[in-house]
XYZ file of C-alpha atoms in Angstrom:
151
model
C -17.302 -11.198 -1.380
C -14.214 -13.328 -2.039
C -14.452 -16.898 -0.901
C -13.648 -20.407 -1.999
C -15.260 -23.719 -2.719
C -13.643 -27.112 -3.023
C -15.409 -30.061 -4.603
C -13.744 -33.387 -4.995
C -16.873 -35.494 -5.372
C -19.257 -33.134 -7.242
C -21.765 -32.890 -4.397
C -20.751 -29.611 -2.726
C -21.639 -26.123 -3.864
C -22.101 -22.628 -2.450
C -25.479 -20.906 -2.630
C -25.243 -17.126 -2.811
C -27.876 -14.776 -1.386
C -31.122 -14.565 -3.368
C -30.833 -12.085 -6.235
C -27.126 -11.522 -5.451
C -26.311 -11.765 -9.159
C -28.411 -9.905 -11.695
C -27.446 -11.583 -14.963
C -29.921 -9.370 -16.885
C -27.901 -6.180 -16.307
C -24.266 -5.165 -16.725
C -21.905 -7.056 -14.422
C -18.415 -8.440 -14.019
C -17.586 -11.640 -12.178
C -14.195 -13.194 -11.700
C -12.589 -16.062 -9.846
C -9.707 -18.494 -9.860
C -10.551 -22.020 -10.967
C -8.779 -25.379 -11.102
C -10.592 -28.307 -12.727
C -9.658 -31.782 -11.529
C -12.023 -33.589 -13.924
C -11.394 -33.630 -17.673
C -13.257 -30.581 -19.087
C -13.151 -32.100 -22.578
C -15.304 -35.057 -21.538
C -17.193 -33.778 -18.470
C -19.683 -30.886 -18.250
C -18.603 -28.792 -15.254
C -20.711 -25.906 -13.927
C -18.982 -22.813 -12.589
C -22.052 -20.619 -12.013
C -25.690 -21.719 -11.993
C -28.621 -21.906 -9.634
C -29.292 -24.334 -6.823
C -33.072 -24.392 -7.253
C -34.334 -22.764 -10.435
C -34.243 -23.157 -14.197
C -33.667 -20.302 -16.635
C -30.649 -19.050 -14.689
C -27.390 -17.944 -16.333
C -25.206 -21.033 -16.319
C -21.503 -20.691 -17.087
C -19.922 -24.094 -17.609
C -17.104 -26.027 -19.173
C -18.378 -28.264 -21.967
C -16.129 -30.077 -24.477
C -13.233 -27.986 -23.132
C -14.867 -24.649 -23.988
C -16.801 -22.266 -21.734
C -20.520 -22.289 -22.576
C -23.273 -19.814 -21.782
C -26.660 -21.443 -21.117
C -30.097 -20.347 -19.946
C -30.268 -23.324 -17.612
C -32.573 -26.124 -18.790
C -33.981 -23.840 -21.516
C -31.480 -22.978 -24.274
C -27.763 -23.118 -25.035
C -26.731 -19.582 -25.966
C -23.325 -20.538 -27.342
C -19.682 -21.062 -26.485
C -16.836 -18.630 -26.163
C -14.359 -19.406 -28.950
C -10.582 -19.287 -28.661
C -10.126 -21.079 -25.330
C -9.845 -24.751 -24.446
C -9.529 -25.742 -20.794
C -7.183 -28.487 -19.636
C -7.496 -30.831 -16.686
C -5.508 -29.838 -13.570
C -4.795 -26.347 -14.924
C -5.564 -23.175 -12.993
C -7.264 -20.208 -14.669
C -8.317 -16.732 -13.635
C -11.736 -16.406 -15.299
C -13.526 -13.086 -15.843
C -16.937 -12.763 -17.477
C -18.435 -9.311 -18.069
C -21.815 -8.344 -19.462
C -22.307 -5.079 -21.299
C -25.823 -4.637 -22.747
C -26.476 -7.888 -24.684
C -22.903 -9.132 -24.939
C -20.845 -11.299 -22.590
C -17.047 -11.040 -22.684
C -14.610 -13.747 -21.565
C -11.120 -13.095 -20.240
C -8.768 -15.881 -19.138
C -5.704 -15.018 -17.070
C -6.314 -11.342 -17.861
C -6.383 -11.820 -21.650
C -9.492 -11.115 -23.739
C -10.633 -14.367 -25.402
C -13.968 -13.705 -27.126
C -17.506 -12.466 -26.775
C -20.939 -14.065 -26.976
C -24.304 -12.396 -27.530
C -27.145 -13.116 -25.131
C -30.879 -12.689 -25.535
C -33.968 -13.232 -23.422
C -34.357 -12.884 -19.681
C -32.549 -14.945 -17.063
C -34.019 -16.057 -13.734
C -32.095 -14.281 -10.967
C -33.044 -16.179 -7.814
C -30.746 -18.488 -5.869
C -27.392 -18.234 -7.670
C -24.838 -20.892 -6.806
C -21.192 -21.639 -7.447
C -20.422 -25.160 -8.575
C -23.896 -26.463 -9.426
C -26.436 -26.177 -12.209
C -29.334 -27.498 -10.220
C -29.354 -29.186 -6.829
C -30.856 -32.387 -8.274
C -28.666 -32.423 -11.411
C -25.281 -33.466 -10.020
C -23.881 -34.676 -13.362
C -22.870 -31.063 -14.171
C -21.532 -30.074 -10.743
C -18.059 -28.645 -10.216
C -15.177 -31.047 -9.706
C -12.196 -28.951 -8.647
C -11.879 -25.559 -6.977
C -13.360 -22.105 -7.347
C -11.814 -19.455 -5.129
C -11.570 -15.678 -4.718
C -14.946 -15.172 -6.385
C -15.947 -11.523 -6.897
C -19.027 -9.966 -8.461
C -19.570 -6.337 -9.474
C -22.779 -4.659 -10.626
C -20.914 -2.958 -13.465
C -18.537 -3.650 -16.322
C -14.940 -3.261 -15.195
């Protein structure tokens, strides 16, 4: 369901319905995003979980987009893209089998392998964990869509 979130102080986020995102199966998610903090010096979560660890976390870190099994293991960064402060991007992440694909503004950027099982409860936009505000979103996420298939 398209929607939007606006965070200027890194304390707001949107919790999605329990099990709304199954990060262990094929999917596609996309959204528009503007970052008002510096993504080269601030870790900024786009997708995470509001209450659990082990969830698929998609975040800006050192300007790149990272894939993390939250509070368990960093799975790697997508190469070929560096985010800039106050820029707007249309981000698409798709999973097919054990590979995640990143598209920015409709252009394929790179892929990243994933392994292990992700927790699927309590997905959230703009936070990695309700009590871990240092990685919360500072900026906007809007027109978020999720599909249970690769598009």
